[in-house]
Amino acid sequence: LIDLRSDTVTRPSPDMRRAMAEAEVGDDVYGEDPTVARLEARAAELVGKAAALFVPSGTMANQLAIRAQTEPGDALIAQTGAHCVTYEGGGAAALCGVDALRVGADGAITADEIAVALPPDDDHFPRARLVCLENTHNRSGGRALGVRTQREIAALAAERGLRLHLDGARLFNAALAAGVSVRELAEPFDTVAFCLSKGLGAPVGSLLCGARDTLRRARRFRKMLGGGMRQVGILAAAGLYALDHNVARLAEDHAHAARLAAGLAEIPGLAVMRPPESNIVVFVAPDAPKLVARARERGLRMNALDARSIRAVTHMDVSASDVDRALATLRECVT
Ligand code: TLP
């Protein structure tokens, strides 16, 4: 079985499980879990923020960032197709009471486009309070925003009094694609979310990083939503293990995505939208759900994004020969 549905499907390795079993734990709702404290300190240091909060999922990290930095009736601005306003069950509306303005196409977004989309300061309109950038951008095929684009958007946000959140579910992939450190990429943002359970291979968990007062608010909303966890050092230990062992190898996933895209380009009837910039490949097929179903019968799993496009994601449980086998399977399926 080759599972390219997502980089969320990885299973913890024996060494990661050992680190989890040996973790020192305490009740984290009382702030007494030493392993969680270590992970939060490590995350804050990595992204260059004052504090970090361990949360169960990327979705919760994003929703807490939105809830902590807006009031009901406000608007946020995000890339078209952004996870926080597309794949989070309507949470921004339901949990935060926030309207979403979607800007740009294919994961790209510029300061100019945001400036045009910003509602005027007039009682008719929601107040724009927060810009959420997703880097890498999942739905567009893992596109990476460059440091310069982010800085231009940050300058506009500062000028207009907007907060800036980074959905860095794949922050380490984004830094690798941009050729900069995670800290440099995270620098312009008030809050930064990143996931341990995607390319980094941990079973659960994300971090929300930012200033202490913002995170105090986020911590309160985490409790409200039932995300206050107890002896959760067992999971934090997996995260620490992932940060120690699984960052450098992300380059392999990017190389495997490039190999997959190059092979797909050779298969009649399939087309890759653009060369992948990270570990996600989105390609077009005449009948995407049918091709996904056929491939699945042959042991290859992928996700159809819609009637025409398919997403394939590389991760630590996919080797170069798995990529070649996946390509052979797809060749069989289209003939
Ligand atoms: N993305 C998942 C699905 O929800 C689509 C995937 O398989 O890619 N931000 C981004 C950019 C994400 O891609 C995801 C997960 C999240 C946030 C949410 O993370 P989780 O799944 O931990 O809630």
Short mmCIF file of C-alpha atoms and ligand atoms in Angstrom, two decimals:
data_model
loop_
_atom_site.label_atom_id
_atom_site.label_comp_id
_atom_site.label_asym_id
_atom_site.label_seq_id
_atom_site.Cartn_x
_atom_site.Cartn_y
_atom_site.Cartn_z
CA LEU A 1 0.00 0.00 0.00
CA ILE A 2 1.30 3.46 -0.90
CA ASP A 3 -0.58 6.19 0.92
CA LEU A 4 -0.23 9.61 -0.69
CA ARG A 5 -3.48 11.01 0.71
CA SER A 6 -1.66 13.23 3.19
CA ASP A 7 1.48 13.63 5.27
CA THR A 8 -0.83 13.19 8.27
CA VAL A 9 -0.89 9.40 7.75
CA THR A 10 2.61 8.63 9.11
CA ARG A 11 2.91 6.31 12.11
CA PRO A 12 5.29 6.90 15.01
CA SER A 13 8.56 4.98 14.72
CA PRO A 14 9.74 2.56 17.46
CA ASP A 15 12.25 5.19 18.70
CA MET A 16 9.55 7.87 18.86
CA ARG A 17 7.29 5.47 20.78
CA ARG A 18 10.13 4.78 23.22
CA ALA A 19 10.56 8.52 23.82
CA MET A 20 6.81 8.74 24.48
CA ALA A 21 6.84 5.81 26.91
CA GLU A 22 9.71 7.33 28.87
CA ALA A 23 8.31 10.89 29.04
CA GLU A 24 8.13 12.61 32.40
CA VAL A 25 4.53 13.84 32.85
CA GLY A 26 2.29 15.95 35.10
CA ASP A 27 -1.12 17.61 34.88
CA ASP A 28 -0.78 20.24 32.16
CA VAL A 29 -4.03 22.00 33.07
CA TYR A 30 -2.20 22.91 36.32
CA GLY A 31 0.83 23.80 34.17
CA GLU A 32 2.74 20.89 35.73
CA ASP A 33 3.81 18.75 32.79
CA PRO A 34 7.57 19.20 32.40
CA THR A 35 7.70 17.64 28.92
CA VAL A 36 4.99 19.97 27.61
CA ALA A 37 6.87 22.90 29.17
CA ARG A 38 10.03 21.78 27.35
CA LEU A 39 8.22 21.45 24.03
CA GLU A 40 6.54 24.85 24.39
CA ALA A 41 9.85 26.52 25.28
CA ARG A 42 11.55 24.82 22.34
CA ALA A 43 8.80 25.88 19.91
CA ALA A 44 8.82 29.50 21.11
CA GLU A 45 12.59 29.63 20.72
CA LEU A 46 12.48 28.02 17.27
CA VAL A 47 10.04 30.54 15.82
CA GLY A 48 11.37 33.50 17.82
CA LYS A 49 8.25 34.29 19.88
CA ALA A 50 7.85 34.84 23.63
CA ALA A 51 5.60 31.83 24.29
CA ALA A 52 3.97 28.74 22.79
CA LEU A 53 0.90 26.63 23.56
CA PHE A 54 0.61 22.90 22.83
CA VAL A 55 -2.77 22.07 21.27
CA PRO A 56 -4.32 18.88 19.87
CA SER A 57 -4.49 19.92 16.21
CA GLY A 58 -3.63 22.46 13.56
CA THR A 59 -7.30 23.29 13.35
CA MET A 60 -7.43 24.21 17.03
CA ALA A 61 -4.22 26.26 16.70
CA ASN A 62 -5.75 28.30 13.86
CA GLN A 63 -9.12 28.74 15.56
CA LEU A 64 -7.48 29.86 18.81
CA ALA A 65 -5.34 32.35 16.87
CA ILE A 66 -8.47 33.76 15.23
CA ARG A 67 -10.54 33.75 18.45
CA ALA A 68 -7.76 35.38 20.48
CA GLN A 69 -7.16 38.19 17.97
CA THR A 70 -10.66 39.13 16.82
CA GLU A 71 -14.13 39.92 18.17
CA PRO A 72 -17.42 38.58 16.75
CA GLY A 73 -18.41 40.71 13.77
CA ASP A 74 -14.81 41.25 12.64
CA ALA A 75 -13.44 40.00 9.33
CA LEU A 76 -10.29 38.10 8.57
CA ILE A 77 -8.45 38.03 5.27
CA ALA A 78 -7.02 34.76 3.99
CA GLN A 79 -5.81 33.22 0.75
CA THR A 80 -8.54 31.65 -1.37
CA GLY A 81 -8.77 28.00 -0.35
CA ALA A 82 -6.96 28.60 2.96
CA HIS A 83 -7.39 25.76 5.43
CA CYS A 84 -8.68 28.04 8.22
CA VAL A 85 -11.71 29.10 6.15
CA THR A 86 -12.14 26.05 3.92
CA TYR A 87 -11.38 22.87 5.88
CA GLU A 88 -12.16 23.77 9.49
CA GLY A 89 -15.88 23.06 9.52
CA GLY A 90 -16.87 26.72 9.41
CA GLY A 91 -15.10 27.27 12.75
CA ALA A 92 -14.17 30.89 12.07
CA ALA A 93 -17.89 31.65 11.68
CA ALA A 94 -19.25 29.27 14.33
CA LEU A 95 -16.66 29.61 17.08
CA CYS A 96 -15.28 33.10 16.48
CA GLY A 97 -18.20 34.90 14.76
CA VAL A 98 -15.77 36.12 12.13
CA ASP A 99 -16.45 36.79 8.47
CA ALA A 100 -13.84 35.64 5.96
CA LEU A 101 -12.61 37.57 2.93
CA ARG A 102 -10.78 35.30 0.50
CA VAL A 103 -8.08 36.91 -1.58
CA GLY A 104 -5.81 35.87 -4.48
CA ALA A 105 -5.72 32.66 -6.50
CA ASP A 106 -3.75 29.42 -6.41
CA GLY A 107 -2.23 30.10 -3.02
CA ALA A 108 -0.65 33.36 -4.12
CA ILE A 109 -1.54 36.59 -2.33
CA THR A 110 -0.07 40.09 -2.43
CA ALA A 111 -0.22 43.18 -0.23
CA ASP A 112 -1.95 45.03 -3.11
CA GLU A 113 -4.70 42.42 -3.36
CA ILE A 114 -5.28 42.67 0.38
CA ALA A 115 -5.33 46.48 0.24
CA VAL A 116 -8.05 46.33 -2.43
CA ALA A 117 -10.11 43.77 -0.48
CA LEU A 118 -10.01 45.60 2.86
CA PRO A 119 -13.45 46.93 3.79
CA PRO A 120 -13.68 50.67 4.41
CA ASP A 121 -13.85 51.98 7.98
CA ASP A 122 -17.62 52.42 7.90
CA ASP A 123 -20.39 50.91 10.06
CA HIS A 124 -21.82 49.04 7.07
CA PHE A 125 -18.83 46.71 6.91
CA PRO A 126 -17.19 44.19 9.19
CA ARG A 127 -13.97 45.46 10.73
CA ALA A 128 -10.95 43.75 9.22
CA ARG A 129 -8.77 42.70 12.14
CA LEU A 130 -6.60 39.79 11.08
CA VAL A 131 -4.71 38.52 8.06
CA CYS A 132 -4.07 34.76 8.01
CA LEU A 133 -1.39 33.52 5.65
CA GLU A 134 -0.96 29.81 4.94
CA ASN A 135 2.61 28.81 4.11
CA THR A 136 2.96 26.37 2.51
CA HIS A 137 -0.50 26.62 0.98
CA ASN A 138 -2.10 23.19 0.95
CA ARG A 139 -4.89 23.43 -1.60
CA SER A 140 -2.72 25.02 -4.31
CA GLY A 141 -0.24 22.13 -4.16
CA GLY A 142 2.07 23.22 -1.35
CA ARG A 143 3.06 26.60 -2.77
CA ALA A 144 5.49 28.57 -0.66
CA LEU A 145 5.20 32.30 0.04
CA GLY A 146 8.54 34.05 -0.09
CA VAL A 147 10.01 36.17 2.68
CA ARG A 148 9.53 39.32 0.61
CA THR A 149 5.81 38.79 -0.02
CA GLN A 150 5.28 38.11 3.66
CA ARG A 151 7.17 41.29 4.62
CA GLU A 152 5.13 43.43 2.20
CA ILE A 153 1.94 42.04 3.70
CA ALA A 154 3.28 42.63 7.21
CA ALA A 155 4.02 46.27 6.34
CA LEU A 156 0.44 46.74 5.12
CA ALA A 157 -0.91 45.00 8.24
CA ALA A 158 1.13 47.32 10.48
CA GLU A 159 -0.08 50.38 8.56
CA ARG A 160 -3.77 49.31 8.83
CA GLY A 161 -3.63 47.99 12.39
CA LEU A 162 -4.23 44.37 11.38
CA ARG A 163 -2.92 41.37 13.26
CA LEU A 164 -1.01 38.77 11.26
CA HIS A 165 -1.29 34.99 11.77
CA LEU A 166 0.71 32.31 10.01
CA ASP A 167 -0.88 28.92 9.42
CA GLY A 168 2.44 27.13 9.21
CA ALA A 169 1.00 23.62 9.44
CA ARG A 170 3.94 22.86 7.13
CA LEU A 171 6.23 25.65 8.37
CA PHE A 172 9.39 23.56 8.11
CA ASN A 173 8.57 22.68 4.49
CA ALA A 174 7.95 26.38 3.80
CA ALA A 175 11.30 27.39 5.30
CA LEU A 176 13.05 24.71 3.27
CA ALA A 177 11.32 25.88 0.07
CA ALA A 178 12.17 29.53 0.77
CA GLY A 179 15.76 28.69 1.75
CA VAL A 180 15.53 30.51 5.08
CA SER A 181 15.28 29.53 8.74
CA VAL A 182 11.93 28.89 10.37
CA ARG A 183 12.61 31.86 12.64
CA GLU A 184 13.17 34.21 9.69
CA LEU A 185 10.01 33.03 7.99
CA ALA A 186 8.00 33.44 11.22
CA GLU A 187 9.43 36.85 12.09
CA PRO A 188 6.72 39.22 10.70
CA PHE A 189 3.81 37.37 12.37
CA ASP A 190 2.01 38.04 15.64
CA THR A 191 1.05 34.38 15.91
CA VAL A 192 2.44 31.28 14.25
CA ALA A 193 0.91 27.80 14.20
CA PHE A 194 2.86 24.73 13.18
CA CYS A 195 2.02 21.03 13.17
CA LEU A 196 4.01 18.11 14.53
CA SER A 197 1.74 15.53 12.95
CA LYS A 198 2.36 16.23 9.27
CA GLY A 199 5.82 15.99 7.69
CA LEU A 200 7.44 15.83 11.12
CA GLY A 201 5.83 12.46 11.77
CA ALA A 202 4.44 12.82 15.32
CA PRO A 203 1.05 11.21 15.97
CA VAL A 204 -0.69 14.29 17.41
CA GLY A 205 -0.18 17.94 18.15
CA SER A 206 0.44 21.48 17.03
CA LEU A 207 1.94 24.58 18.60
CA LEU A 208 0.55 28.09 18.62
CA CYS A 209 3.32 30.63 19.23
CA GLY A 210 3.14 34.36 19.94
CA ALA A 211 3.24 37.07 22.58
CA ARG A 212 2.39 36.11 26.17
CA ASP A 213 -0.84 38.13 26.45
CA THR A 214 -2.20 36.73 23.16
CA LEU A 215 -1.39 33.21 24.28
CA ARG A 216 -3.01 33.75 27.68
CA ARG A 217 -6.24 34.48 25.83
CA ALA A 218 -5.68 31.48 23.54
CA ARG A 219 -5.09 29.23 26.57
CA ARG A 220 -8.42 30.28 28.04
CA PHE A 221 -10.24 29.51 24.76
CA ARG A 222 -8.37 26.19 24.52
CA LYS A 223 -9.90 25.24 27.89
CA MET A 224 -13.32 26.47 26.77
CA LEU A 225 -13.16 24.17 23.74
CA GLY A 226 -12.07 21.17 25.78
CA GLY A 227 -8.47 21.28 24.59
CA GLY A 228 -6.93 21.44 28.09
CA MET A 229 -5.07 18.13 28.31
CA ARG A 230 -3.67 16.38 31.38
CA GLN A 231 -0.59 14.05 31.32
CA VAL A 232 0.04 15.07 27.75
CA GLY A 233 3.82 14.97 28.04
CA ILE A 234 3.48 11.57 26.37
CA LEU A 235 2.47 13.40 23.19
CA ALA A 236 4.82 16.33 23.72
CA ALA A 237 7.69 13.82 23.88
CA ALA A 238 6.80 12.66 20.37
CA GLY A 239 6.91 16.30 19.26
CA LEU A 240 10.34 16.86 20.81
CA TYR A 241 11.56 13.68 19.15
CA ALA A 242 10.17 14.90 15.79
CA LEU A 243 11.94 18.27 16.11
CA ASP A 244 15.22 16.50 16.92
CA HIS A 245 15.09 13.82 14.23
CA ASN A 246 12.64 14.58 11.45
CA VAL A 247 13.32 18.11 10.22
CA ALA A 248 16.41 17.61 8.08
CA ARG A 249 14.84 14.73 6.17
CA LEU A 250 11.99 16.90 4.78
CA ALA A 251 14.27 17.62 1.81
CA GLU A 252 13.72 13.98 0.76
CA ASP A 253 9.96 14.55 0.67
CA HIS A 254 10.43 17.60 -1.57
CA ALA A 255 12.71 15.59 -3.88
CA HIS A 256 10.14 12.78 -4.00
CA ALA A 257 7.37 15.24 -4.88
CA ALA A 258 9.53 16.60 -7.73
CA ARG A 259 10.16 13.03 -8.92
CA LEU A 260 6.44 12.28 -8.81
CA ALA A 261 5.56 15.46 -10.73
CA ALA A 262 8.17 14.76 -13.41
CA GLY A 263 6.79 11.23 -13.86
CA LEU A 264 3.16 12.44 -13.95
CA ALA A 265 4.02 14.86 -16.76
CA GLU A 266 4.94 11.84 -18.91
CA ILE A 267 1.58 10.11 -18.46
CA PRO A 268 -0.91 10.87 -21.24
CA GLY A 269 -4.06 12.61 -20.01
CA LEU A 270 -2.55 13.82 -16.73
CA ALA A 271 -1.12 17.30 -16.16
CA VAL A 272 0.68 18.80 -13.19
CA MET A 273 -0.39 22.42 -12.68
CA ARG A 274 3.12 23.62 -11.82
CA PRO A 275 6.33 22.06 -10.51
CA PRO A 276 5.88 21.34 -6.81
CA GLU A 277 7.61 23.71 -4.40
CA SER A 278 7.38 21.39 -1.39
CA ASN A 279 5.86 17.96 -0.63
CA ILE A 280 2.44 18.32 -2.30
CA VAL A 281 1.60 17.60 -5.92
CA VAL A 282 -1.75 18.60 -7.39
CA PHE A 283 -2.49 17.24 -10.83
CA VAL A 284 -5.38 17.29 -13.23
CA ALA A 285 -7.16 14.22 -14.58
CA PRO A 286 -10.29 14.10 -16.79
CA ASP A 287 -12.24 12.18 -14.09
CA ALA A 288 -10.41 12.56 -10.80
CA PRO A 289 -12.72 10.50 -8.51
CA LYS A 290 -12.66 7.60 -10.99
CA LEU A 291 -8.87 7.60 -11.22
CA VAL A 292 -8.58 7.76 -7.42
CA ALA A 293 -10.95 4.78 -7.10
CA ARG A 294 -9.04 2.74 -9.68
CA ALA A 295 -5.69 3.50 -8.07
CA ARG A 296 -7.08 2.54 -4.67
CA GLU A 297 -8.02 -0.92 -5.98
CA ARG A 298 -4.35 -1.30 -6.90
CA GLY A 299 -3.04 -0.21 -3.51
CA LEU A 300 -2.35 3.46 -4.22
CA ARG A 301 -4.22 6.04 -2.17
CA MET A 302 -4.66 9.70 -3.09
CA ASN A 303 -7.38 12.32 -2.53
CA ALA A 304 -9.51 13.90 -5.25
CA LEU A 305 -9.81 17.62 -4.51
CA ASP A 306 -12.68 18.02 -6.95
CA ALA A 307 -13.97 16.48 -10.20
CA ARG A 308 -10.74 17.31 -12.04
CA SER A 309 -7.87 17.50 -9.58
CA ILE A 310 -6.03 15.05 -7.37
CA ARG A 311 -3.64 15.68 -4.49
CA ALA A 312 -0.66 13.45 -3.74
CA VAL A 313 1.50 14.19 -0.70
CA THR A 314 4.95 12.77 0.02
CA HIS A 315 6.08 12.01 3.59
CA MET A 316 8.46 9.94 5.66
CA ASP A 317 6.73 6.64 4.89
CA VAL A 318 7.13 7.11 1.11
CA SER A 319 10.43 6.15 -0.55
CA ALA A 320 11.74 6.95 -4.05
CA SER A 321 10.81 3.42 -5.15
CA ASP A 322 7.29 3.93 -3.76
CA VAL A 323 7.07 7.01 -6.01
CA ASP A 324 8.12 4.91 -9.00
CA ARG A 325 5.57 2.23 -8.11
CA ALA A 326 2.89 4.90 -7.74
CA LEU A 327 3.72 6.20 -11.22
CA ALA A 328 3.58 2.68 -12.68
CA THR A 329 0.16 2.17 -11.06
CA LEU A 330 -1.13 5.45 -12.48
CA ARG A 331 0.13 4.54 -15.94
CA GLU A 332 -1.84 1.30 -15.69
CA CYS A 333 -4.94 3.12 -14.49
CA VAL A 334 -5.11 5.60 -17.38
CA THR A 335 -4.61 3.02 -20.14
N1 TLP B 1 -4.75 19.49 6.46
C1 TLP B 1 -5.24 18.16 6.19
C2 TLP B 1 -6.71 18.20 5.82
O1 TLP B 1 -7.42 18.84 6.81
C3 TLP B 1 -7.00 18.85 4.51
C4 TLP B 1 -4.38 17.53 5.11
O2 TLP B 1 -4.50 16.32 4.91
O3 TLP B 1 -3.59 18.26 4.48
N2 TLP B 1 -3.53 24.03 8.17
C5 TLP B 1 -3.18 23.39 7.03
C6 TLP B 1 -2.49 24.17 5.97
C7 TLP B 1 -3.45 22.04 6.88
O4 TLP B 1 -3.12 21.45 5.74
C8 TLP B 1 -4.08 21.33 7.92
C9 TLP B 1 -4.44 19.87 7.78
C10 TLP B 1 -4.43 22.03 9.09
C11 TLP B 1 -4.14 23.38 9.18
C12 TLP B 1 -5.15 21.38 10.23
O5 TLP B 1 -4.41 20.44 10.89
P1 TLP B 1 -5.13 19.28 11.75
O6 TLP B 1 -5.48 18.21 10.78
O7 TLP B 1 -4.08 18.89 12.74
O8 TLP B 1 -6.32 19.88 12.40
#
